[in-house]
Amino acid sequence: MAITATESDGVSLITDKISYDLVETDVEIITSGRRRIPAHSGVLAAASPVLTNIIEKPRKSHGGSSKRVIKILGVPCDAVSVFIRFLYSPSLTEKEMEGYGIHLLALSHVYMVTHLKQRCTKGVGERVTAENVVDVLQLARLCDAPGLCLKCMRLIHSKFKTVEQTEGWKFLQEHDPFLELDILQFIDDAESRKKRRRRHRREQNLYMQLSEAMECIEHICTEGCTLVGPSSNLDNNKLNTGPCSAFSTCYGLQLLIRHFAVCEKRVDGKGCIRCKRMIQLLRLHSSICDQSESCRVPLCRQFKQRGEKDKKMAEDTKWNVLVRRVASAKAMSSLSQSKKKKSEVLLKEEAEDFIRIRKTKFF
């Protein structure tokens, strides 16, 4: 990038190569390698509020030179050159980001160059590896880059066994135990969240299965299905209804109902595990059902009446929570099924319209 003076603003960007033969430069940037980079105070002040404050301070004479001197130390000379060039023309190549991304992130934070900091945060985050993640994390914390910190934490969590073998982790253990504690706490919290999500998914699957079982019980006792159901739906040992959409659940319930009807232990009053399970399902249906007077599911009305009389049954907190969640799952299932049916109807209508239009064209 060659920078030449113009009548309008004193600066004109011509090429992508840095040229230090600048006209009317009034600032010199000194790097760690004693490289001197001439620049314009107006450009630096416009890009960085920190440089503005430095430029506005009373000037000290340096061997009779009229130029103000600003020292940028602690980073490679080439990184400072790229930083100054970015202040003139906000562009970075992939090679520059690869070589000086970490240094540019530090400079952008110190001199409050927001747009450069955002680009460096993204660029460094895309290039972070298990080998350098600890160093990048420490820099991100110093540079107040929470997004980059979170990305480093997640990478450490996912590749912890590899990270703890690196020199960066060993150095961290010796010199920054508080950061090590924060990392271990993050990993522990992440594992706890993962366990909670798994448990929540298992619970939701259970509620959906119970919701499907409730629908199958109603389906069996009102429409009839395969083995058991109202005798009015039977015609020469065949059913009038079509194939069941939840065959595996429905078939299992049918076997359970048939066992419940003939179990000798239930008749004796002792009961068995399968009968107790069936009673629990019937009780759950009764708790959800809002049409107990006309409901054809066995024992629905009896469980309703018993629940109204039995205070202990009515105050069973766990049971009430189960009822609410199964009812919610049932409502969500019904909603999704209704949407699916509507979409199927619309597709069918569109297909019929398409066929009708084609017939009118060809005939």
mmCIF file of C-alpha atoms in Angstrom:
data_model
loop_
_atom_site.group_PDB
_atom_site.id
_atom_site.type_symbol
_atom_site.label_atom_id
_atom_site.label_comp_id
_atom_site.label_asym_id
_atom_site.label_seq_id
_atom_site.Cartn_x
_atom_site.Cartn_y
_atom_site.Cartn_z
ATOM 1 C CA MET A 1 0.000 0.000 0.000
ATOM 2 C CA ALA A 2 1.660 3.219 -1.093
ATOM 3 C CA ILE A 3 0.384 6.293 0.708
ATOM 4 C CA THR A 4 0.689 9.673 -0.982
ATOM 5 C CA ALA A 5 -0.633 13.089 -0.112
ATOM 6 C CA THR A 6 -3.687 14.604 -1.804
ATOM 7 C CA GLU A 7 -5.218 18.041 -1.599
ATOM 8 C CA SER A 8 -8.446 16.766 -0.040
ATOM 9 C CA ASP A 9 -7.376 14.610 2.888
ATOM 10 C CA GLY A 10 -3.629 14.263 2.579
ATOM 11 C CA VAL A 11 -3.789 10.448 2.136
ATOM 12 C CA SER A 12 -4.378 8.326 -0.943
ATOM 13 C CA LEU A 13 -4.179 4.493 -1.040
ATOM 14 C CA ILE A 14 -2.627 3.370 -4.317
ATOM 15 C CA THR A 15 -1.163 -0.160 -4.113
ATOM 16 C CA ASP A 16 -1.153 -3.092 -1.708
ATOM 17 C CA LYS A 17 2.559 -2.823 -0.957
ATOM 18 C CA ILE A 18 3.745 -0.669 1.939
ATOM 19 C CA SER A 19 5.852 2.266 0.874
ATOM 20 C CA TYR A 20 7.502 4.424 3.450
ATOM 21 C CA ASP A 21 8.280 7.246 1.036
ATOM 22 C CA LEU A 22 5.349 9.207 2.446
ATOM 23 C CA VAL A 23 4.668 12.858 1.863
ATOM 24 C CA GLU A 24 4.161 15.078 4.889
ATOM 25 C CA THR A 25 4.146 12.301 7.497
ATOM 26 C CA ASP A 26 4.219 13.681 11.032
ATOM 27 C CA VAL A 27 4.447 10.488 13.132
ATOM 28 C CA GLU A 28 7.017 7.726 13.389
ATOM 29 C CA ILE A 29 6.096 4.286 14.772
ATOM 30 C CA ILE A 30 9.052 2.545 16.410
ATOM 31 C CA THR A 31 8.901 -1.251 16.733
ATOM 32 C CA SER A 32 10.820 -3.717 18.896
ATOM 33 C CA GLY A 33 13.351 -4.256 16.105
ATOM 34 C CA ARG A 34 13.984 -0.499 15.887
ATOM 35 C CA ARG A 35 12.112 -0.323 12.610
ATOM 36 C CA ARG A 36 10.686 3.138 11.958
ATOM 37 C CA ILE A 37 7.315 3.306 10.199
ATOM 38 C CA PRO A 38 6.251 6.807 9.084
ATOM 39 C CA ALA A 39 2.538 7.565 9.341
ATOM 40 C CA HIS A 40 -0.024 10.370 9.415
ATOM 41 C CA SER A 41 -1.422 11.453 12.774
ATOM 42 C CA GLY A 42 -4.829 12.175 11.249
ATOM 43 C CA VAL A 43 -5.200 8.595 9.986
ATOM 44 C CA LEU A 44 -4.035 7.062 13.283
ATOM 45 C CA ALA A 45 -6.284 9.315 15.370
ATOM 46 C CA ALA A 46 -9.318 8.526 13.216
ATOM 47 C CA ALA A 47 -8.774 4.765 13.604
ATOM 48 C CA SER A 48 -7.871 4.507 17.304
ATOM 49 C CA PRO A 49 -8.993 6.566 20.341
ATOM 50 C CA VAL A 50 -5.885 5.397 22.215
ATOM 51 C CA LEU A 51 -3.601 6.739 19.502
ATOM 52 C CA THR A 52 -5.642 9.943 19.562
ATOM 53 C CA ASN A 53 -4.793 10.446 23.237
ATOM 54 C CA ILE A 54 -1.120 9.712 22.583
ATOM 55 C CA ILE A 55 -0.990 12.158 19.660
ATOM 56 C CA GLU A 56 -2.737 14.917 21.622
ATOM 57 C CA LYS A 57 -0.235 14.758 24.499
ATOM 58 C CA PRO A 58 2.426 17.505 24.632
ATOM 59 C CA ARG A 59 5.226 16.595 22.254
ATOM 60 C CA LYS A 60 8.743 15.867 23.448
ATOM 61 C CA SER A 61 11.584 16.731 21.148
ATOM 62 C CA HIS A 62 13.703 13.813 19.907
ATOM 63 C CA GLY A 63 16.983 15.135 18.634
ATOM 64 C CA GLY A 64 15.408 18.090 16.908
ATOM 65 C CA SER A 65 12.963 15.950 14.886
ATOM 66 C CA SER A 66 9.589 17.538 14.288
ATOM 67 C CA LYS A 67 7.861 14.177 14.064
ATOM 68 C CA ARG A 68 6.019 12.631 16.993
ATOM 69 C CA VAL A 69 7.366 9.225 18.043
ATOM 70 C CA ILE A 70 5.035 6.388 19.101
ATOM 71 C CA LYS A 71 6.541 3.143 20.341
ATOM 72 C CA ILE A 72 4.698 -0.133 19.693
ATOM 73 C CA LEU A 73 6.785 -2.809 21.344
ATOM 74 C CA GLY A 74 6.388 -6.445 22.377
ATOM 75 C CA VAL A 75 5.196 -7.791 19.028
ATOM 76 C CA PRO A 76 7.035 -8.636 15.767
ATOM 77 C CA CYS A 77 7.936 -5.737 13.504
ATOM 78 C CA ASP A 78 5.968 -7.201 10.606
ATOM 79 C CA ALA A 79 2.877 -7.487 12.809
ATOM 80 C CA VAL A 80 3.151 -3.746 13.594
ATOM 81 C CA SER A 81 3.522 -3.005 9.867
ATOM 82 C CA VAL A 82 0.363 -4.999 9.112
ATOM 83 C CA PHE A 83 -1.433 -3.232 11.977
ATOM 84 C CA ILE A 84 -0.523 0.242 10.683
ATOM 85 C CA ARG A 85 -1.476 -0.717 7.139
ATOM 86 C CA PHE A 86 -4.859 -1.927 8.394
ATOM 87 C CA LEU A 87 -5.473 1.507 9.942
ATOM 88 C CA TYR A 88 -5.070 3.000 6.461
ATOM 89 C CA SER A 89 -6.888 0.268 4.547
ATOM 90 C CA PRO A 90 -9.054 -2.218 6.529
ATOM 91 C CA SER A 91 -8.039 -5.424 4.775
ATOM 92 C CA LEU A 92 -6.147 -8.541 5.846
ATOM 93 C CA THR A 93 -4.936 -11.456 3.795
ATOM 94 C CA GLU A 94 -5.222 -15.069 4.930
ATOM 95 C CA LYS A 95 -1.439 -15.255 5.156
ATOM 96 C CA GLU A 96 -1.296 -12.220 7.445
ATOM 97 C CA MET A 97 -4.039 -13.611 9.657
ATOM 98 C CA GLU A 98 -2.251 -16.948 9.800
ATOM 99 C CA GLY A 99 1.082 -15.386 10.744
ATOM 100 C CA TYR A 100 0.093 -12.454 12.946
ATOM 101 C CA GLY A 101 -3.529 -13.062 14.016
ATOM 102 C CA ILE A 102 -2.679 -13.420 17.710
ATOM 103 C CA HIS A 103 -0.445 -10.314 17.683
ATOM 104 C CA LEU A 104 -3.054 -8.291 15.796
ATOM 105 C CA LEU A 105 -5.697 -9.336 18.312
ATOM 106 C CA ALA A 106 -3.530 -7.999 21.144
ATOM 107 C CA LEU A 107 -2.817 -4.742 19.271
ATOM 108 C CA SER A 108 -6.471 -4.236 18.333
ATOM 109 C CA HIS A 109 -7.469 -4.640 21.973
ATOM 110 C CA VAL A 110 -4.765 -2.335 23.352
ATOM 111 C CA TYR A 111 -5.441 0.416 20.789
ATOM 112 C CA MET A 112 -9.231 -0.162 20.708
ATOM 113 C CA VAL A 113 -9.578 -0.849 16.984
ATOM 114 C CA THR A 114 -12.969 -2.575 17.152
ATOM 115 C CA HIS A 115 -13.367 -3.770 13.557
ATOM 116 C CA LEU A 116 -9.862 -5.284 13.561
ATOM 117 C CA LYS A 117 -10.544 -6.979 16.897
ATOM 118 C CA GLN A 118 -13.712 -8.559 15.532
ATOM 119 C CA ARG A 119 -11.898 -9.910 12.480
ATOM 120 C CA CYS A 120 -8.994 -11.213 14.551
ATOM 121 C CA THR A 121 -11.324 -12.867 17.064
ATOM 122 C CA LYS A 122 -13.042 -14.717 14.239
ATOM 123 C CA GLY A 123 -9.805 -15.519 12.390
ATOM 124 C CA VAL A 124 -7.935 -16.777 15.461
ATOM 125 C CA GLY A 125 -10.988 -18.805 16.502
ATOM 126 C CA GLU A 126 -11.044 -20.547 13.128
ATOM 127 C CA ARG A 127 -7.369 -21.492 13.471
ATOM 128 C CA VAL A 128 -7.206 -22.556 17.110
ATOM 129 C CA THR A 129 -5.976 -26.116 17.682
ATOM 130 C CA ALA A 130 -5.488 -28.440 20.636
ATOM 131 C CA GLU A 131 -1.788 -27.493 20.657
ATOM 132 C CA ASN A 132 -2.277 -23.734 21.056
ATOM 133 C CA VAL A 133 -5.733 -23.548 22.616
ATOM 134 C CA VAL A 134 -4.423 -22.815 26.137
ATOM 135 C CA ASP A 135 -2.310 -19.898 24.891
ATOM 136 C CA VAL A 136 -5.209 -18.544 22.827
ATOM 137 C CA LEU A 137 -7.539 -18.860 25.827
ATOM 138 C CA GLN A 138 -5.188 -16.850 28.038
ATOM 139 C CA LEU A 139 -4.908 -14.148 25.375
ATOM 140 C CA ALA A 140 -8.682 -14.101 24.835
ATOM 141 C CA ARG A 141 -9.246 -13.512 28.549
ATOM 142 C CA LEU A 142 -6.716 -10.671 28.578
ATOM 143 C CA CYS A 143 -8.232 -9.135 25.433
ATOM 144 C CA ASP A 144 -11.832 -9.393 26.683
ATOM 145 C CA ALA A 145 -12.987 -11.672 23.851
ATOM 146 C CA PRO A 146 -15.774 -13.799 25.426
ATOM 147 C CA GLY A 147 -16.735 -15.500 22.167
ATOM 148 C CA LEU A 148 -13.184 -16.707 21.617
ATOM 149 C CA CYS A 149 -12.954 -17.770 25.278
ATOM 150 C CA LEU A 150 -16.077 -19.900 24.916
ATOM 151 C CA LYS A 151 -14.781 -21.506 21.725
ATOM 152 C CA CYS A 152 -11.470 -22.355 23.429
ATOM 153 C CA MET A 153 -13.278 -23.777 26.472
ATOM 154 C CA ARG A 154 -15.420 -26.001 24.259
ATOM 155 C CA LEU A 155 -12.370 -27.210 22.343
ATOM 156 C CA ILE A 156 -10.567 -28.037 25.600
ATOM 157 C CA HIS A 157 -13.662 -29.914 26.791
ATOM 158 C CA SER A 158 -13.952 -31.941 23.588
ATOM 159 C CA LYS A 159 -10.203 -32.744 23.356
ATOM 160 C CA PHE A 160 -9.153 -32.613 26.992
ATOM 161 C CA LYS A 161 -6.961 -35.728 26.886
ATOM 162 C CA THR A 162 -4.936 -34.223 24.031
ATOM 163 C CA VAL A 163 -4.804 -30.736 25.584
ATOM 164 C CA GLU A 164 -3.518 -31.933 28.961
ATOM 165 C CA GLN A 165 -0.452 -33.424 27.225
ATOM 166 C CA THR A 166 0.579 -30.067 25.730
ATOM 167 C CA GLU A 167 3.240 -27.736 27.116
ATOM 168 C CA GLY A 168 0.666 -24.965 27.406
ATOM 169 C CA TRP A 169 -1.436 -26.995 29.847
ATOM 170 C CA LYS A 170 1.591 -27.961 31.920
ATOM 171 C CA PHE A 171 2.639 -24.307 32.095
ATOM 172 C CA LEU A 172 -0.907 -23.350 33.078
ATOM 173 C CA GLN A 173 -0.932 -25.850 35.943
ATOM 174 C CA GLU A 174 2.267 -24.375 37.347
ATOM 175 C CA HIS A 175 1.565 -20.664 36.886
ATOM 176 C CA ASP A 176 -2.207 -20.085 36.693
ATOM 177 C CA PRO A 177 -4.120 -22.526 38.946
ATOM 178 C CA PHE A 178 -7.189 -20.259 38.971
ATOM 179 C CA LEU A 179 -7.607 -20.533 35.200
ATOM 180 C CA GLU A 180 -7.093 -24.288 35.475
ATOM 181 C CA LEU A 181 -9.873 -24.382 38.072
ATOM 182 C CA ASP A 182 -12.169 -22.359 35.778
ATOM 183 C CA ILE A 183 -11.528 -24.804 32.925
ATOM 184 C CA LEU A 184 -12.202 -27.859 35.086
ATOM 185 C CA GLN A 185 -15.374 -26.208 36.421
ATOM 186 C CA PHE A 186 -16.521 -25.497 32.846
ATOM 187 C CA ILE A 187 -15.911 -29.141 31.884
ATOM 188 C CA ASP A 188 -17.830 -30.356 34.937
ATOM 189 C CA ASP A 189 -20.758 -28.003 34.175
ATOM 190 C CA ALA A 190 -20.780 -29.113 30.534
ATOM 191 C CA GLU A 191 -20.910 -32.778 31.544
ATOM 192 C CA SER A 192 -23.730 -32.042 33.999
ATOM 193 C CA ARG A 193 -25.706 -30.236 31.279
ATOM 194 C CA LYS A 194 -25.153 -33.156 28.915
ATOM 195 C CA LYS A 195 -26.485 -35.598 31.542
ATOM 196 C CA ARG A 196 -29.520 -33.372 32.176
ATOM 197 C CA ARG A 197 -30.258 -33.176 28.459
ATOM 198 C CA ARG A 198 -30.017 -36.962 28.126
ATOM 199 C CA ARG A 199 -32.293 -37.467 31.108
ATOM 200 C CA HIS A 200 -34.735 -34.902 29.720
ATOM 201 C CA ARG A 201 -34.789 -36.685 26.338
ATOM 202 C CA ARG A 202 -35.403 -40.032 28.039
ATOM 203 C CA GLU A 203 -38.255 -38.521 30.050
ATOM 204 C CA GLN A 204 -39.780 -36.917 26.961
ATOM 205 C CA ASN A 205 -39.572 -40.237 25.107
ATOM 206 C CA LEU A 206 -41.312 -41.918 28.036
ATOM 207 C CA TYR A 207 -44.084 -39.308 28.058
ATOM 208 C CA MET A 208 -44.542 -39.678 24.302
ATOM 209 C CA GLN A 209 -44.752 -43.458 24.652
ATOM 210 C CA LEU A 210 -47.355 -43.133 27.424
ATOM 211 C CA SER A 211 -49.249 -40.612 25.309
ATOM 212 C CA GLU A 212 -49.245 -43.063 22.407
ATOM 213 C CA ALA A 213 -50.410 -45.809 24.774
ATOM 214 C CA MET A 214 -53.341 -43.623 25.884
ATOM 215 C CA GLU A 215 -54.362 -43.060 22.270
ATOM 216 C CA CYS A 216 -54.072 -46.781 21.541
ATOM 217 C CA ILE A 217 -56.260 -47.690 24.532
ATOM 218 C CA GLU A 218 -58.958 -45.308 23.274
ATOM 219 C CA HIS A 219 -58.508 -46.651 19.755
ATOM 220 C CA ILE A 220 -58.813 -50.275 20.899
ATOM 221 C CA CYS A 221 -61.863 -49.675 23.096
ATOM 222 C CA THR A 222 -63.795 -47.448 20.678
ATOM 223 C CA GLU A 223 -62.824 -48.459 17.121
ATOM 224 C CA GLY A 224 -61.452 -51.937 17.727
ATOM 225 C CA CYS A 225 -58.132 -53.252 16.503
ATOM 226 C CA THR A 226 -56.846 -56.698 15.461
ATOM 227 C CA LEU A 227 -57.366 -58.878 18.545
ATOM 228 C CA VAL A 228 -59.575 -57.070 21.053
ATOM 229 C CA GLY A 229 -62.123 -54.262 21.013
ATOM 230 C CA PRO A 230 -65.849 -53.647 20.703
ATOM 231 C CA SER A 231 -67.678 -56.602 19.205
ATOM 232 C CA SER A 232 -69.743 -54.227 17.066
ATOM 233 C CA ASN A 233 -66.662 -53.618 14.947
ATOM 234 C CA LEU A 234 -66.197 -57.316 14.218
ATOM 235 C CA ASP A 235 -67.603 -58.869 11.046
ATOM 236 C CA ASN A 236 -66.823 -62.510 10.384
ATOM 237 C CA ASN A 237 -63.686 -62.287 12.552
ATOM 238 C CA LYS A 238 -62.451 -59.320 10.480
ATOM 239 C CA LEU A 239 -62.194 -55.678 11.398
ATOM 240 C CA ASN A 240 -63.766 -52.781 9.559
ATOM 241 C CA THR A 241 -60.897 -50.467 10.525
ATOM 242 C CA GLY A 242 -57.712 -50.076 8.529
ATOM 243 C CA PRO A 243 -54.200 -50.957 9.688
ATOM 244 C CA CYS A 244 -53.130 -49.378 12.955
ATOM 245 C CA SER A 245 -50.645 -46.467 12.674
ATOM 246 C CA ALA A 246 -48.962 -47.433 15.978
ATOM 247 C CA PHE A 247 -48.999 -51.183 15.513
ATOM 248 C CA SER A 248 -46.202 -52.170 17.952
ATOM 249 C CA THR A 249 -47.683 -50.186 20.870
ATOM 250 C CA CYS A 250 -51.221 -51.218 20.001
ATOM 251 C CA TYR A 251 -50.342 -54.892 19.712
ATOM 252 C CA GLY A 252 -48.517 -54.865 23.062
ATOM 253 C CA LEU A 253 -51.530 -53.266 24.744
ATOM 254 C CA GLN A 254 -53.847 -55.818 23.189
ATOM 255 C CA LEU A 255 -51.817 -58.664 24.659
ATOM 256 C CA LEU A 256 -51.828 -56.869 28.024
ATOM 257 C CA ILE A 257 -55.626 -56.428 27.884
ATOM 258 C CA ARG A 258 -56.167 -60.079 26.992
ATOM 259 C CA HIS A 259 -53.958 -61.155 29.890
ATOM 260 C CA PHE A 260 -55.751 -58.733 32.235
ATOM 261 C CA ALA A 261 -59.101 -60.238 31.257
ATOM 262 C CA VAL A 262 -58.152 -63.841 32.075
ATOM 263 C CA CYS A 263 -55.467 -63.503 34.780
ATOM 264 C CA GLU A 264 -56.306 -65.756 37.750
ATOM 265 C CA LYS A 265 -54.116 -63.799 40.157
ATOM 266 C CA ARG A 266 -56.130 -60.652 39.457
ATOM 267 C CA VAL A 267 -59.340 -62.580 40.178
ATOM 268 C CA ASP A 268 -57.859 -63.835 43.457
ATOM 269 C CA GLY A 269 -57.050 -60.233 44.431
ATOM 270 C CA LYS A 270 -53.285 -60.773 44.475
ATOM 271 C CA GLY A 271 -52.563 -59.469 40.986
ATOM 272 C CA CYS A 272 -49.355 -59.730 38.970
ATOM 273 C CA ILE A 273 -46.889 -57.264 37.506
ATOM 274 C CA ARG A 274 -48.622 -57.182 34.122
ATOM 275 C CA CYS A 275 -52.029 -56.627 35.700
ATOM 276 C CA LYS A 276 -50.669 -53.843 37.918
ATOM 277 C CA ARG A 277 -49.157 -52.216 34.854
ATOM 278 C CA MET A 278 -52.502 -52.397 33.068
ATOM 279 C CA ILE A 279 -54.287 -50.873 36.064
ATOM 280 C CA GLN A 280 -51.778 -48.008 36.108
ATOM 281 C CA LEU A 281 -52.391 -47.363 32.407
ATOM 282 C CA LEU A 282 -56.159 -47.382 32.930
ATOM 283 C CA ARG A 283 -55.800 -45.026 35.887
ATOM 284 C CA LEU A 284 -53.593 -42.710 33.823
ATOM 285 C CA HIS A 285 -56.180 -42.701 31.047
ATOM 286 C CA SER A 286 -58.885 -41.854 33.572
ATOM 287 C CA SER A 287 -56.822 -38.929 34.905
ATOM 288 C CA ILE A 288 -56.409 -37.510 31.385
ATOM 289 C CA CYS A 289 -59.845 -38.349 29.974
ATOM 290 C CA ASP A 290 -62.349 -35.465 29.915
ATOM 291 C CA GLN A 291 -65.309 -37.579 28.668
ATOM 292 C CA SER A 292 -65.607 -40.158 31.415
ATOM 293 C CA GLU A 293 -69.427 -40.330 31.123
ATOM 294 C CA SER A 294 -69.316 -41.520 27.514
ATOM 295 C CA CYS A 295 -65.848 -43.096 27.561
ATOM 296 C CA ARG A 296 -65.743 -46.785 26.570
ATOM 297 C CA VAL A 297 -62.377 -47.519 28.194
ATOM 298 C CA PRO A 298 -62.840 -49.977 31.108
ATOM 299 C CA LEU A 299 -62.773 -48.579 34.669
ATOM 300 C CA CYS A 300 -62.483 -44.965 33.449
ATOM 301 C CA ARG A 301 -65.517 -43.724 35.386
ATOM 302 C CA GLN A 302 -64.655 -45.820 38.463
ATOM 303 C CA PHE A 303 -61.151 -44.353 38.695
ATOM 304 C CA LYS A 304 -62.616 -40.848 38.316
ATOM 305 C CA GLN A 305 -65.021 -41.397 41.181
ATOM 306 C CA ARG A 306 -62.383 -43.043 43.324
ATOM 307 C CA GLY A 307 -59.975 -40.145 42.714
ATOM 308 C CA GLU A 308 -62.595 -37.633 43.833
ATOM 309 C CA LYS A 309 -63.171 -39.528 47.083
ATOM 310 C CA ASP A 310 -59.601 -40.589 47.888
ATOM 311 C CA LYS A 311 -57.660 -37.518 49.140
ATOM 312 C CA LYS A 312 -54.316 -39.335 49.130
ATOM 313 C CA MET A 313 -54.772 -40.186 45.453
ATOM 314 C CA ALA A 314 -55.744 -36.587 44.668
ATOM 315 C CA GLU A 315 -52.717 -35.173 46.534
ATOM 316 C CA ASP A 316 -50.156 -37.513 44.966
ATOM 317 C CA THR A 317 -47.698 -34.922 43.611
ATOM 318 C CA LYS A 318 -45.623 -37.269 41.453
ATOM 319 C CA TRP A 319 -48.731 -38.739 39.880
ATOM 320 C CA ASN A 320 -50.143 -35.285 39.127
ATOM 321 C CA VAL A 321 -46.871 -34.242 37.492
ATOM 322 C CA LEU A 322 -46.927 -37.411 35.371
ATOM 323 C CA VAL A 323 -50.523 -36.748 34.335
ATOM 324 C CA ARG A 324 -49.756 -33.146 33.315
ATOM 325 C CA ARG A 325 -46.712 -34.102 31.252
ATOM 326 C CA VAL A 326 -48.406 -36.997 29.492
ATOM 327 C CA ALA A 327 -51.399 -34.757 28.739
ATOM 328 C CA SER A 328 -49.024 -32.128 27.339
ATOM 329 C CA ALA A 329 -47.243 -34.740 25.203
ATOM 330 C CA LYS A 330 -50.614 -35.990 23.962
ATOM 331 C CA ALA A 331 -51.666 -32.467 23.000
ATOM 332 C CA MET A 332 -48.409 -31.888 21.130
ATOM 333 C CA SER A 333 -48.766 -35.222 19.357
ATOM 334 C CA SER A 334 -52.334 -34.403 18.325
ATOM 335 C CA LEU A 335 -51.226 -31.007 17.033
ATOM 336 C CA SER A 336 -48.416 -32.485 14.937
ATOM 337 C CA GLN A 337 -50.740 -35.168 13.567
ATOM 338 C CA SER A 338 -53.360 -32.577 12.594
ATOM 339 C CA LYS A 339 -50.716 -30.524 10.788
ATOM 340 C CA LYS A 340 -49.485 -33.647 9.016
ATOM 341 C CA LYS A 341 -53.020 -34.545 7.950
ATOM 342 C CA LYS A 342 -53.627 -31.008 6.647
ATOM 343 C CA SER A 343 -50.422 -31.111 4.620
ATOM 344 C CA GLU A 344 -51.381 -34.527 3.220
ATOM 345 C CA VAL A 345 -54.828 -33.221 2.249
ATOM 346 C CA LEU A 346 -53.285 -30.179 0.548
ATOM 347 C CA LEU A 347 -50.837 -32.361 -1.377
ATOM 348 C CA LYS A 348 -53.660 -34.650 -2.439
ATOM 349 C CA GLU A 349 -55.764 -31.697 -3.614
ATOM 350 C CA GLU A 350 -52.806 -30.239 -5.526
ATOM 351 C CA ALA A 351 -52.201 -33.615 -7.203
ATOM 352 C CA GLU A 352 -55.881 -33.901 -8.180
ATOM 353 C CA ASP A 353 -55.850 -30.353 -9.588
ATOM 354 C CA PHE A 354 -52.714 -31.137 -11.581
ATOM 355 C CA ILE A 355 -54.263 -34.314 -13.022
ATOM 356 C CA ARG A 356 -57.483 -32.453 -13.868
ATOM 357 C CA ILE A 357 -55.572 -29.675 -15.645
ATOM 358 C CA ARG A 358 -53.573 -32.198 -17.675
ATOM 359 C CA LYS A 359 -56.740 -34.009 -18.697
ATOM 360 C CA THR A 360 -58.370 -30.789 -19.885
ATOM 361 C CA LYS A 361 -55.290 -29.929 -21.966
ATOM 362 C CA PHE A 362 -54.994 -33.285 -23.712
ATOM 363 C CA PHE A 363 -58.689 -34.010 -24.107
#
